[in-house]
Amino acid sequence: MNTRGLLEAAEKYLMFVTTKPPIVMERGKGMYLWDTDGHRYLDFVGGWAVTCLGHSHPAMTRALSKQARKLVSASPAFHNRTQIQFAELLLRHTCMDKVFFVSTGAEANEGAIKLARKYGKTHKSGAYEIITALDSFHGRTLATMSATGKPQWKDLFEPKVPGFIHVPLNDLARLETAINDKTVAIMLEPIQGESGVNPVDVGYMSSLRRLCDERGILLILDEIQTGYGRTGRLFGHEHFGVEPDIMTLGKGIGGGFPLAALLAKQRFCVFEKGDQGGTYTGQSLAMAAGLAVLKEILAKKLWEHAARMGEYLIARLREMEKDGKIRDIRGRGLLVAFDIEGKAGEDVVADCLKKRLLLNSPRPATIRLMPPLIIDKKHVDAAITILRSAI
Ligand SMILES: Cc1ncc(COP(=O)(O)O)c(C=O)c1O
């Protein structure tokens, strides 16, 4: 089937959830994707901050095919070797004690919400409220949509799951007034990704940690976008010098394979038999992908590379800022955004697509860059040249 036929079939068979450009992706390698007409695209979307090793990295494809020949899924009823190996390696590099593997970020956050509520029930007289930030993003299940502070979702799929209070980010006074006897946790992203790359202030994060300790409230960090080297450290919270009580990982953890994780310190691991589960938890193929990705990230210290490349990217963007083309450059490592005049984000994305550069505009005036962590200076230079001609 040619591209036109494929697009017609997509229109006919796929449930509409969003608009997509009229191309069909077929192949990926490193920093590039190819469409069905053979056009090559420089990928600064990175599978939505997912493909940390780039596309079809040999370490991942080797591990996946080896594991597929051996065992795909033994069921969640049994332990499997790869899950135990992966859990051990992952926990050795985090400040957490236990992990529960799932397939998507939303599912990991859903688990974090359940774990916090269970803790509230067993240790805090039934406290269940979770304070989250306005403009945050935590996923698309009903509970994670309820936790999300996206104003556009306020009236969507009502009634929402109760028990979530939204406060403005970096406003300690507002947060303190939201805390009451029913509060069990505060949940936030170290850098808000989907709302356009808005970092948490360092002082605000340390105050949250102190408040949580004083009031016996759990600090849940959603590191689904900021974890796994994306911000120039292995985990985003390392920039703040605080440790969360519960942490969720997704996106980069599977390098493109559907994988996410809920992690917690021992004293908050309060699930009892039957409280949590899932058909694909710890599925061997996903575990093999996760293990291969983590080994590669650790071996190459990719977070350090991401920090260096992020500095270079920001320096090149600063040149554009000096020329008055863009403003408000922000972010850390390879999670970077900037604003442009007016509301032309979608137009810039469309123009760059024509010029074979993939970008994302999370807000009308914002462009976000989240390329694979294996990026090189030459890729940054190529993207800047295209961006300059598009803006
Ligand atoms: C911070 C954050 N949390 C949760 C999610 C949801 O992850 P998933 O789409 O894998 O369910 C995302 C996805 O963009 C995210 O950026």
mmCIF file of C-alpha atoms and ligand atoms in Angstrom:
data_model
loop_
_atom_site.group_PDB
_atom_site.id
_atom_site.type_symbol
_atom_site.label_atom_id
_atom_site.label_comp_id
_atom_site.label_asym_id
_atom_site.label_seq_id
_atom_site.Cartn_x
_atom_site.Cartn_y
_atom_site.Cartn_z
ATOM 1 C CA MET A 1 0.000 0.000 0.000
ATOM 2 C CA ASN A 2 1.361 3.451 -0.869
ATOM 3 C CA THR A 3 1.337 6.440 1.497
ATOM 4 C CA ARG A 4 -1.991 7.752 0.209
ATOM 5 C CA GLY A 5 -3.618 4.351 0.688
ATOM 6 C CA LEU A 6 -2.191 4.076 4.181
ATOM 7 C CA LEU A 7 -3.497 7.518 5.138
ATOM 8 C CA GLU A 8 -6.953 6.654 3.799
ATOM 9 C CA ALA A 9 -6.908 3.402 5.778
ATOM 10 C CA ALA A 10 -5.799 5.283 8.900
ATOM 11 C CA GLU A 11 -8.732 7.677 8.503
ATOM 12 C CA LYS A 12 -11.101 4.749 8.021
ATOM 13 C CA TYR A 13 -9.898 2.381 10.749
ATOM 14 C CA LEU A 14 -8.199 4.348 13.516
ATOM 15 C CA MET A 15 -10.314 5.999 16.174
ATOM 16 C CA PHE A 16 -9.873 9.758 16.029
ATOM 17 C CA VAL A 17 -8.136 11.226 19.079
ATOM 18 C CA THR A 18 -5.950 13.939 17.583
ATOM 19 C CA THR A 19 -4.834 15.419 14.288
ATOM 20 C CA LYS A 20 -1.620 14.139 12.710
ATOM 21 C CA PRO A 21 0.431 15.315 9.708
ATOM 22 C CA PRO A 22 -0.146 13.457 6.414
ATOM 23 C CA ILE A 23 2.946 11.262 6.588
ATOM 24 C CA VAL A 24 3.455 7.670 7.740
ATOM 25 C CA MET A 25 6.568 6.693 9.671
ATOM 26 C CA GLU A 26 8.186 3.421 8.716
ATOM 27 C CA ARG A 27 11.744 3.173 9.970
ATOM 28 C CA GLY A 28 14.070 4.704 12.552
ATOM 29 C CA LYS A 29 17.808 4.727 13.177
ATOM 30 C CA GLY A 30 19.643 6.812 15.747
ATOM 31 C CA MET A 31 18.535 10.455 15.476
ATOM 32 C CA TYR A 32 16.418 9.899 12.361
ATOM 33 C CA LEU A 33 13.010 8.612 11.263
ATOM 34 C CA TRP A 34 12.059 7.748 7.673
ATOM 35 C CA ASP A 35 8.543 7.956 6.225
ATOM 36 C CA THR A 36 6.950 5.652 3.661
ATOM 37 C CA ASP A 37 8.072 7.980 0.843
ATOM 38 C CA GLY A 38 11.677 7.609 1.959
ATOM 39 C CA HIS A 39 12.020 11.117 3.460
ATOM 40 C CA ARG A 40 14.415 11.323 6.393
ATOM 41 C CA TYR A 41 13.513 13.437 9.458
ATOM 42 C CA LEU A 42 15.828 14.727 12.181
ATOM 43 C CA ASP A 43 13.986 13.741 15.357
ATOM 44 C CA PHE A 44 13.759 16.367 18.112
ATOM 45 C CA VAL A 45 10.554 14.818 19.453
ATOM 46 C CA GLY A 46 12.361 11.607 20.392
ATOM 47 C CA GLY A 47 9.223 9.464 20.574
ATOM 48 C CA TRP A 48 7.868 12.133 23.024
ATOM 49 C CA ALA A 49 10.968 12.210 25.246
ATOM 50 C CA VAL A 50 11.107 8.414 25.075
ATOM 51 C CA THR A 51 13.783 7.138 22.687
ATOM 52 C CA CYS A 52 16.732 8.024 24.916
ATOM 53 C CA LEU A 53 19.110 5.753 22.956
ATOM 54 C CA GLY A 54 17.744 6.937 19.609
ATOM 55 C CA HIS A 55 15.815 4.687 17.269
ATOM 56 C CA SER A 56 16.555 0.957 17.016
ATOM 57 C CA HIS A 57 19.688 1.067 19.132
ATOM 58 C CA PRO A 58 21.601 -2.217 18.674
ATOM 59 C CA ALA A 59 21.781 -2.833 22.449
ATOM 60 C CA MET A 60 17.997 -2.735 22.594
ATOM 61 C CA THR A 61 17.221 -4.674 19.432
ATOM 62 C CA ARG A 62 19.731 -7.387 20.408
ATOM 63 C CA ALA A 63 18.263 -7.711 23.913
ATOM 64 C CA LEU A 64 14.691 -7.778 22.606
ATOM 65 C CA SER A 65 15.286 -10.447 19.982
ATOM 66 C CA LYS A 66 17.340 -12.592 22.400
ATOM 67 C CA GLN A 67 14.617 -12.350 25.048
ATOM 68 C CA ALA A 68 11.803 -12.950 22.520
ATOM 69 C CA ARG A 69 13.419 -16.257 21.593
ATOM 70 C CA LYS A 70 13.687 -17.246 25.260
ATOM 71 C CA LEU A 71 10.571 -15.994 27.074
ATOM 72 C CA VAL A 72 8.064 -13.255 26.287
ATOM 73 C CA SER A 73 5.691 -13.531 29.222
ATOM 74 C CA ALA A 74 5.459 -16.094 31.988
ATOM 75 C CA SER A 75 2.429 -14.262 33.489
ATOM 76 C CA PRO A 76 2.364 -11.970 36.520
ATOM 77 C CA ALA A 77 1.779 -15.051 38.674
ATOM 78 C CA PHE A 78 5.465 -16.029 38.486
ATOM 79 C CA HIS A 79 8.827 -14.424 39.064
ATOM 80 C CA ASN A 80 11.046 -14.188 36.025
ATOM 81 C CA ARG A 81 14.817 -13.804 35.908
ATOM 82 C CA THR A 82 14.961 -10.623 33.804
ATOM 83 C CA GLN A 83 12.598 -8.721 36.091
ATOM 84 C CA ILE A 84 14.659 -9.506 39.166
ATOM 85 C CA GLN A 85 17.919 -8.553 37.416
ATOM 86 C CA PHE A 86 16.460 -5.294 36.145
ATOM 87 C CA ALA A 87 14.923 -4.379 39.515
ATOM 88 C CA GLU A 88 18.252 -4.944 41.248
ATOM 89 C CA LEU A 89 20.222 -2.785 38.802
ATOM 90 C CA LEU A 90 17.624 -0.007 38.774
ATOM 91 C CA LEU A 91 17.341 0.214 42.544
ATOM 92 C CA ARG A 92 21.119 0.250 42.902
ATOM 93 C CA HIS A 93 21.057 3.577 41.027
ATOM 94 C CA THR A 94 18.089 5.233 42.755
ATOM 95 C CA CYS A 95 17.353 6.311 46.315
ATOM 96 C CA MET A 96 14.397 3.901 46.383
ATOM 97 C CA ASP A 97 14.006 0.430 47.911
ATOM 98 C CA LYS A 98 11.280 -1.318 45.923
ATOM 99 C CA VAL A 99 9.841 -1.169 42.411
ATOM 100 C CA PHE A 100 6.627 -2.232 40.663
ATOM 101 C CA PHE A 101 6.806 -2.377 36.865
ATOM 102 C CA VAL A 102 3.939 -1.330 34.585
ATOM 103 C CA SER A 103 3.549 -0.382 30.932
ATOM 104 C CA THR A 104 2.719 3.350 30.863
ATOM 105 C CA GLY A 105 3.437 6.478 32.837
ATOM 106 C CA ALA A 106 -0.221 6.984 33.685
ATOM 107 C CA GLU A 107 -0.352 3.486 35.137
ATOM 108 C CA ALA A 108 2.750 4.184 37.252
ATOM 109 C CA ASN A 109 1.165 7.387 38.577
ATOM 110 C CA GLU A 110 -2.132 5.607 39.185
ATOM 111 C CA GLY A 111 -0.109 3.150 41.307
ATOM 112 C CA ALA A 112 1.561 6.028 43.172
ATOM 113 C CA ILE A 113 -1.853 7.526 43.973
ATOM 114 C CA LYS A 114 -3.108 4.152 45.217
ATOM 115 C CA LEU A 115 0.019 3.593 47.307
ATOM 116 C CA ALA A 116 -0.320 7.039 48.918
ATOM 117 C CA ARG A 117 -4.022 6.462 49.650
ATOM 118 C CA LYS A 118 -3.214 3.093 51.165
ATOM 119 C CA TYR A 119 -0.560 4.744 53.333
ATOM 120 C CA GLY A 120 -3.113 7.375 54.382
ATOM 121 C CA LYS A 121 -5.545 4.631 55.327
ATOM 122 C CA THR A 122 -3.033 2.606 57.322
ATOM 123 C CA HIS A 123 -0.814 5.343 58.800
ATOM 124 C CA LYS A 124 -2.624 8.706 58.655
ATOM 125 C CA SER A 125 -6.180 8.171 59.913
ATOM 126 C CA GLY A 126 -7.642 7.774 56.441
ATOM 127 C CA ALA A 127 -6.029 10.854 54.857
ATOM 128 C CA TYR A 128 -6.417 10.635 51.068
ATOM 129 C CA GLU A 129 -6.054 14.077 49.507
ATOM 130 C CA ILE A 130 -3.157 14.680 47.159
ATOM 131 C CA ILE A 131 -2.002 18.205 46.355
ATOM 132 C CA THR A 132 -0.764 18.619 42.789
ATOM 133 C CA ALA A 133 0.308 21.630 40.716
ATOM 134 C CA LEU A 134 -1.690 23.698 38.281
ATOM 135 C CA ASP A 135 -0.472 23.057 34.715
ATOM 136 C CA SER A 136 0.943 19.684 35.754
ATOM 137 C CA PHE A 137 0.537 16.554 33.640
ATOM 138 C CA HIS A 138 0.269 13.095 35.167
ATOM 139 C CA GLY A 139 -1.469 10.973 32.530
ATOM 140 C CA ARG A 140 -4.751 10.090 30.877
ATOM 141 C CA THR A 141 -6.459 7.557 33.121
ATOM 142 C CA LEU A 142 -9.355 9.050 35.060
ATOM 143 C CA ALA A 143 -7.409 9.367 38.334
ATOM 144 C CA THR A 144 -4.281 10.769 36.670
ATOM 145 C CA MET A 145 -6.409 13.197 34.634
ATOM 146 C CA SER A 146 -7.941 14.268 37.943
ATOM 147 C CA ALA A 147 -4.458 14.739 39.387
ATOM 148 C CA THR A 148 -3.375 16.709 36.302
ATOM 149 C CA GLY A 149 -3.633 20.480 36.609
ATOM 150 C CA LYS A 150 -4.251 21.238 32.931
ATOM 151 C CA PRO A 151 -6.898 24.008 32.806
ATOM 152 C CA GLN A 152 -8.242 22.670 29.456
ATOM 153 C CA TRP A 153 -9.159 19.385 31.168
ATOM 154 C CA LYS A 154 -11.054 20.951 34.035
ATOM 155 C CA ASP A 155 -14.511 20.015 32.723
ATOM 156 C CA LEU A 156 -13.523 16.955 30.705
ATOM 157 C CA PHE A 157 -14.984 13.547 31.651
ATOM 158 C CA GLU A 158 -16.762 14.863 34.723
ATOM 159 C CA PRO A 159 -17.169 13.784 37.441
ATOM 160 C CA LYS A 160 -13.460 13.472 38.103
ATOM 161 C CA VAL A 161 -11.926 11.251 40.764
ATOM 162 C CA PRO A 162 -12.192 13.271 44.006
ATOM 163 C CA GLY A 163 -9.294 13.972 46.353
ATOM 164 C CA PHE A 164 -6.999 16.187 44.271
ATOM 165 C CA ILE A 165 -6.244 19.801 45.152
ATOM 166 C CA HIS A 166 -4.429 21.937 42.588
ATOM 167 C CA VAL A 167 -2.190 24.825 43.613
ATOM 168 C CA PRO A 168 0.020 27.171 41.568
ATOM 169 C CA LEU A 169 3.575 25.912 41.134
ATOM 170 C CA ASN A 170 6.322 27.561 43.209
ATOM 171 C CA ASP A 171 3.859 29.351 45.531
ATOM 172 C CA LEU A 172 4.628 28.028 49.010
ATOM 173 C CA ALA A 173 2.004 30.115 50.805
ATOM 174 C CA ARG A 174 -0.788 28.738 48.581
ATOM 175 C CA LEU A 175 0.497 25.225 49.083
ATOM 176 C CA GLU A 176 0.598 25.577 52.854
ATOM 177 C CA THR A 177 -3.007 26.776 52.972
ATOM 178 C CA ALA A 178 -4.051 23.714 50.914
ATOM 179 C CA ILE A 179 -2.637 21.272 53.490
ATOM 180 C CA ASN A 180 -5.133 19.893 56.000
ATOM 181 C CA ASP A 181 -5.741 16.727 58.038
ATOM 182 C CA LYS A 182 -6.881 14.865 54.927
ATOM 183 C CA THR A 183 -3.648 15.557 53.022
ATOM 184 C CA VAL A 184 -1.613 12.423 52.421
ATOM 185 C CA ALA A 185 0.765 13.507 49.641
ATOM 186 C CA ILE A 186 2.130 16.245 47.435
ATOM 187 C CA MET A 187 2.760 15.139 43.867
ATOM 188 C CA LEU A 188 4.673 17.067 41.217
ATOM 189 C CA GLU A 189 7.043 16.934 38.265
ATOM 190 C CA PRO A 190 10.560 18.343 38.942
ATOM 191 C CA ILE A 191 10.162 20.170 35.632
ATOM 192 C CA GLN A 192 6.651 20.369 34.193
ATOM 193 C CA GLY A 193 7.070 18.949 30.720
ATOM 194 C CA GLU A 194 3.745 18.934 28.920
ATOM 195 C CA SER A 195 2.825 22.461 29.948
ATOM 196 C CA GLY A 196 5.896 23.818 28.204
ATOM 197 C CA VAL A 197 8.960 23.080 30.377
ATOM 198 C CA ASN A 198 8.380 24.942 33.649
ATOM 199 C CA PRO A 199 10.977 24.100 36.307
ATOM 200 C CA VAL A 200 10.254 23.866 40.015
ATOM 201 C CA ASP A 201 12.275 26.444 42.019
ATOM 202 C CA VAL A 202 15.075 24.855 44.039
ATOM 203 C CA GLY A 203 13.924 26.671 47.196
ATOM 204 C CA TYR A 204 10.321 25.560 46.662
ATOM 205 C CA MET A 205 11.354 21.920 46.308
ATOM 206 C CA SER A 206 13.430 21.996 49.528
ATOM 207 C CA SER A 207 10.543 23.676 51.349
ATOM 208 C CA LEU A 208 8.224 20.919 50.113
ATOM 209 C CA ARG A 209 10.602 18.279 51.444
ATOM 210 C CA ARG A 210 10.776 20.043 54.826
ATOM 211 C CA LEU A 211 6.998 20.512 54.992
ATOM 212 C CA CYS A 212 6.384 16.875 54.077
ATOM 213 C CA ASP A 213 8.785 15.714 56.815
ATOM 214 C CA GLU A 214 7.244 18.013 59.426
ATOM 215 C CA ARG A 215 3.644 17.091 58.592
ATOM 216 C CA GLY A 216 4.138 13.391 57.784
ATOM 217 C CA ILE A 217 3.072 13.907 54.154
ATOM 218 C CA LEU A 218 4.505 11.901 51.268
ATOM 219 C CA LEU A 219 6.472 13.613 48.509
ATOM 220 C CA ILE A 220 5.700 11.938 45.179
ATOM 221 C CA LEU A 221 7.864 12.961 42.250
ATOM 222 C CA ASP A 222 6.611 12.195 38.767
ATOM 223 C CA GLU A 223 9.907 11.690 36.924
ATOM 224 C CA ILE A 224 8.274 10.157 33.874
ATOM 225 C CA GLN A 225 9.623 12.917 31.648
ATOM 226 C CA THR A 226 12.555 14.170 33.754
ATOM 227 C CA GLY A 227 14.056 10.808 34.712
ATOM 228 C CA TYR A 228 16.569 8.656 32.905
ATOM 229 C CA GLY A 229 19.163 11.282 32.049
ATOM 230 C CA ARG A 230 16.800 13.653 30.238
ATOM 231 C CA THR A 231 17.684 16.717 32.360
ATOM 232 C CA GLY A 232 21.435 16.090 32.572
ATOM 233 C CA ARG A 233 21.281 14.032 35.766
ATOM 234 C CA LEU A 234 20.140 10.425 35.996
ATOM 235 C CA PHE A 235 17.007 11.689 37.816
ATOM 236 C CA GLY A 236 15.572 15.194 37.856
ATOM 237 C CA HIS A 237 15.381 15.415 41.649
ATOM 238 C CA GLU A 238 19.195 15.275 41.855
ATOM 239 C CA HIS A 239 19.220 18.934 40.741
ATOM 240 C CA PHE A 240 17.339 19.852 43.909
ATOM 241 C CA GLY A 241 19.246 17.838 46.506
ATOM 242 C CA VAL A 242 16.034 16.241 47.798
ATOM 243 C CA GLU A 243 14.822 12.659 47.730
ATOM 244 C CA PRO A 244 11.191 11.762 47.085
ATOM 245 C CA ASP A 245 9.304 9.127 49.097
ATOM 246 C CA ILE A 246 7.655 7.744 45.976
ATOM 247 C CA MET A 247 8.888 8.199 42.419
ATOM 248 C CA THR A 248 7.436 7.250 39.058
ATOM 249 C CA LEU A 249 9.427 6.582 35.904
ATOM 250 C CA GLY A 250 8.295 6.094 32.324
ATOM 251 C CA LYS A 251 9.234 7.137 28.799
ATOM 252 C CA GLY A 252 13.069 6.751 28.708
ATOM 253 C CA ILE A 253 13.014 3.714 30.999
ATOM 254 C CA GLY A 254 11.933 1.508 28.065
ATOM 255 C CA GLY A 255 13.726 3.478 25.331
ATOM 256 C CA GLY A 256 10.528 3.167 23.246
ATOM 257 C CA PHE A 257 9.276 -0.131 24.593
ATOM 258 C CA PRO A 258 6.089 0.352 26.702
ATOM 259 C CA LEU A 259 7.526 0.347 30.203
ATOM 260 C CA ALA A 260 7.121 2.440 33.345
ATOM 261 C CA ALA A 261 7.736 1.972 37.042
ATOM 262 C CA LEU A 262 6.475 2.896 40.480
ATOM 263 C CA LEU A 263 9.263 3.101 43.068
ATOM 264 C CA ALA A 264 9.090 3.759 46.794
ATOM 265 C CA LYS A 265 11.115 3.808 49.959
ATOM 266 C CA GLN A 266 10.620 0.726 52.086
ATOM 267 C CA ARG A 267 8.457 2.339 54.781
ATOM 268 C CA PHE A 268 5.897 3.466 52.187
ATOM 269 C CA CYS A 269 5.599 0.052 50.511
ATOM 270 C CA VAL A 270 2.248 -0.696 52.152
ATOM 271 C CA PHE A 271 0.420 -2.617 49.437
ATOM 272 C CA GLU A 272 -1.111 -5.842 50.706
ATOM 273 C CA LYS A 273 -1.914 -8.964 48.733
ATOM 274 C CA GLY A 274 -4.267 -8.105 45.885
ATOM 275 C CA ASP A 275 -3.978 -4.295 46.168
ATOM 276 C CA GLN A 276 -2.036 -3.886 42.949
ATOM 277 C CA GLY A 277 -1.311 -5.983 39.879
ATOM 278 C CA GLY A 278 -1.641 -6.129 36.094
ATOM 279 C CA THR A 279 -1.284 -8.691 33.321
ATOM 280 C CA TYR A 280 1.932 -7.175 31.978
ATOM 281 C CA THR A 281 3.697 -6.236 35.180
ATOM 282 C CA GLY A 282 7.325 -7.353 34.935
ATOM 283 C CA GLN A 283 6.742 -8.928 31.507
ATOM 284 C CA SER A 284 10.042 -10.415 30.359
ATOM 285 C CA LEU A 285 10.308 -8.642 27.022
ATOM 286 C CA ALA A 286 9.766 -5.237 28.637
ATOM 287 C CA MET A 287 12.264 -6.139 31.362
ATOM 288 C CA ALA A 288 14.869 -7.073 28.739
ATOM 289 C CA ALA A 289 14.346 -3.714 27.014
ATOM 290 C CA GLY A 290 14.599 -1.878 30.328
ATOM 291 C CA LEU A 291 17.718 -3.734 31.393
ATOM 292 C CA ALA A 292 19.456 -3.091 28.061
ATOM 293 C CA VAL A 293 18.549 0.624 28.108
ATOM 294 C CA LEU A 294 19.757 1.125 31.673
ATOM 295 C CA LYS A 295 23.028 -0.732 31.079
ATOM 296 C CA GLU A 296 23.706 1.432 28.025
ATOM 297 C CA ILE A 297 22.840 4.673 29.854
ATOM 298 C CA LEU A 298 25.117 3.729 32.746
ATOM 299 C CA ALA A 299 27.967 2.485 30.550
ATOM 300 C CA LYS A 300 27.990 5.662 28.450
ATOM 301 C CA LYS A 301 27.015 8.011 31.319
ATOM 302 C CA LEU A 302 24.447 9.401 28.904
ATOM 303 C CA TRP A 303 23.104 11.915 31.437
ATOM 304 C CA GLU A 304 26.488 13.672 31.326
ATOM 305 C CA HIS A 305 26.361 13.720 27.547
ATOM 306 C CA ALA A 306 22.780 15.076 27.765
ATOM 307 C CA ALA A 307 24.005 17.865 30.076
ATOM 308 C CA ARG A 308 26.794 18.829 27.641
ATOM 309 C CA MET A 309 24.560 18.668 24.576
ATOM 310 C CA GLY A 310 21.832 20.588 26.405
ATOM 311 C CA GLU A 311 24.309 23.398 27.154
ATOM 312 C CA TYR A 312 25.358 23.478 23.520
ATOM 313 C CA LEU A 313 21.723 23.496 22.344
ATOM 314 C CA ILE A 314 20.854 26.342 24.712
ATOM 315 C CA ALA A 315 23.957 28.306 23.640
ATOM 316 C CA ARG A 316 22.872 27.987 19.993
ATOM 317 C CA LEU A 317 19.328 29.021 20.916
ATOM 318 C CA ARG A 318 20.728 32.059 22.766
ATOM 319 C CA GLU A 319 22.184 33.250 19.435
ATOM 320 C CA MET A 320 18.666 33.134 17.990
ATOM 321 C CA GLU A 321 17.372 34.955 21.053
ATOM 322 C CA LYS A 322 19.946 37.731 20.508
ATOM 323 C CA ASP A 323 18.637 38.097 16.973
ATOM 324 C CA GLY A 324 15.177 38.597 18.455
ATOM 325 C CA LYS A 325 13.753 35.416 16.907
ATOM 326 C CA ILE A 326 12.844 33.622 20.118
ATOM 327 C CA ARG A 327 12.561 34.336 23.855
ATOM 328 C CA ASP A 328 12.317 32.764 27.292
ATOM 329 C CA ILE A 329 14.642 29.786 26.669
ATOM 330 C CA ARG A 330 14.269 27.347 29.552
ATOM 331 C CA GLY A 331 14.918 23.785 30.635
ATOM 332 C CA ARG A 332 17.743 21.525 31.635
ATOM 333 C CA GLY A 333 19.743 18.945 29.740
ATOM 334 C CA LEU A 334 17.761 17.826 26.718
ATOM 335 C CA LEU A 335 14.355 19.009 27.915
ATOM 336 C CA VAL A 336 14.334 22.501 26.477
ATOM 337 C CA ALA A 337 11.663 24.974 25.374
ATOM 338 C CA PHE A 338 11.415 28.544 24.148
ATOM 339 C CA ASP A 339 8.666 30.940 23.152
ATOM 340 C CA ILE A 340 8.007 32.648 19.850
ATOM 341 C CA GLU A 341 5.939 35.689 18.955
ATOM 342 C CA GLY A 342 2.195 35.260 18.660
ATOM 343 C CA LYS A 343 0.620 31.840 18.645
ATOM 344 C CA ALA A 344 2.577 30.380 15.758
ATOM 345 C CA GLY A 345 3.839 27.198 17.453
ATOM 346 C CA GLU A 346 1.827 24.838 15.245
ATOM 347 C CA ASP A 347 2.896 26.737 12.102
ATOM 348 C CA VAL A 348 6.574 26.473 13.049
ATOM 349 C CA VAL A 349 6.162 22.737 13.716
ATOM 350 C CA ALA A 350 4.454 22.280 10.319
ATOM 351 C CA ASP A 351 7.110 24.296 8.495
ATOM 352 C CA CYS A 352 9.944 22.375 10.192
ATOM 353 C CA LEU A 353 8.239 19.108 9.257
ATOM 354 C CA LYS A 354 8.378 20.170 5.603
ATOM 355 C CA LYS A 355 12.073 20.892 6.149
ATOM 356 C CA ARG A 356 12.423 17.433 7.746
ATOM 357 C CA LEU A 357 12.845 18.428 11.374
ATOM 358 C CA LEU A 358 10.444 17.002 13.974
ATOM 359 C CA LEU A 359 9.444 19.317 16.836
ATOM 360 C CA ASN A 360 6.604 19.717 19.299
ATOM 361 C CA SER A 361 4.567 22.753 20.311
ATOM 362 C CA PRO A 362 3.006 22.004 23.701
ATOM 363 C CA ARG A 363 1.480 25.503 23.907
ATOM 364 C CA PRO A 364 0.472 27.930 21.160
ATOM 365 C CA ALA A 365 3.579 30.111 21.567
ATOM 366 C CA THR A 366 5.999 27.426 22.778
ATOM 367 C CA ILE A 367 8.361 25.050 20.986
ATOM 368 C CA ARG A 368 9.731 22.096 22.948
ATOM 369 C CA LEU A 369 12.866 20.112 22.085
ATOM 370 C CA MET A 370 13.405 16.633 23.575
ATOM 371 C CA PRO A 371 15.788 14.775 21.254
ATOM 372 C CA PRO A 372 17.357 11.377 21.975
ATOM 373 C CA LEU A 373 20.209 11.574 24.500
ATOM 374 C CA ILE A 374 22.687 10.265 21.906
ATOM 375 C CA ILE A 375 22.474 13.552 19.990
ATOM 376 C CA ASP A 376 25.634 15.147 18.600
ATOM 377 C CA LYS A 377 26.612 18.777 17.934
ATOM 378 C CA LYS A 378 26.056 18.298 14.209
ATOM 379 C CA HIS A 379 22.418 17.379 14.862
ATOM 380 C CA VAL A 380 21.980 20.494 17.013
ATOM 381 C CA ASP A 381 23.522 22.653 14.270
ATOM 382 C CA ALA A 382 21.269 21.107 11.616
ATOM 383 C CA ALA A 383 18.174 21.705 13.755
ATOM 384 C CA ILE A 384 19.170 25.338 14.446
ATOM 385 C CA THR A 385 19.619 26.018 10.719
ATOM 386 C CA ILE A 386 16.102 24.698 10.018
ATOM 387 C CA LEU A 387 14.611 26.514 13.023
ATOM 388 C CA ARG A 388 16.165 29.799 11.894
ATOM 389 C CA SER A 389 14.601 29.486 8.464
ATOM 390 C CA ALA A 390 11.215 28.499 9.931
ATOM 391 C CA ILE A 391 10.888 31.229 12.562
HETATM 392 C C1 LIG B 1 5.261 13.956 33.629
HETATM 393 C C2 LIG B 1 4.402 12.929 32.950
HETATM 394 N N1 LIG B 1 3.682 12.088 33.697
HETATM 395 C C3 LIG B 1 2.906 11.142 33.149
HETATM 396 C C4 LIG B 1 2.820 11.006 31.772
HETATM 397 C C5 LIG B 1 1.949 9.936 31.186
HETATM 398 O O1 LIG B 1 2.735 8.936 30.621
HETATM 399 P P1 LIG B 1 2.073 7.910 29.575
HETATM 400 O O2 LIG B 1 1.693 8.718 28.375
HETATM 401 O O3 LIG B 1 3.153 6.904 29.303
HETATM 402 O O4 LIG B 1 0.892 7.307 30.243
HETATM 403 C C6 LIG B 1 3.550 11.879 30.942
HETATM 404 C C7 LIG B 1 3.451 11.787 29.480
HETATM 405 O O5 LIG B 1 3.747 12.698 28.741
HETATM 406 C C8 LIG B 1 4.369 12.866 31.551
HETATM 407 O O6 LIG B 1 5.081 13.727 30.820
#
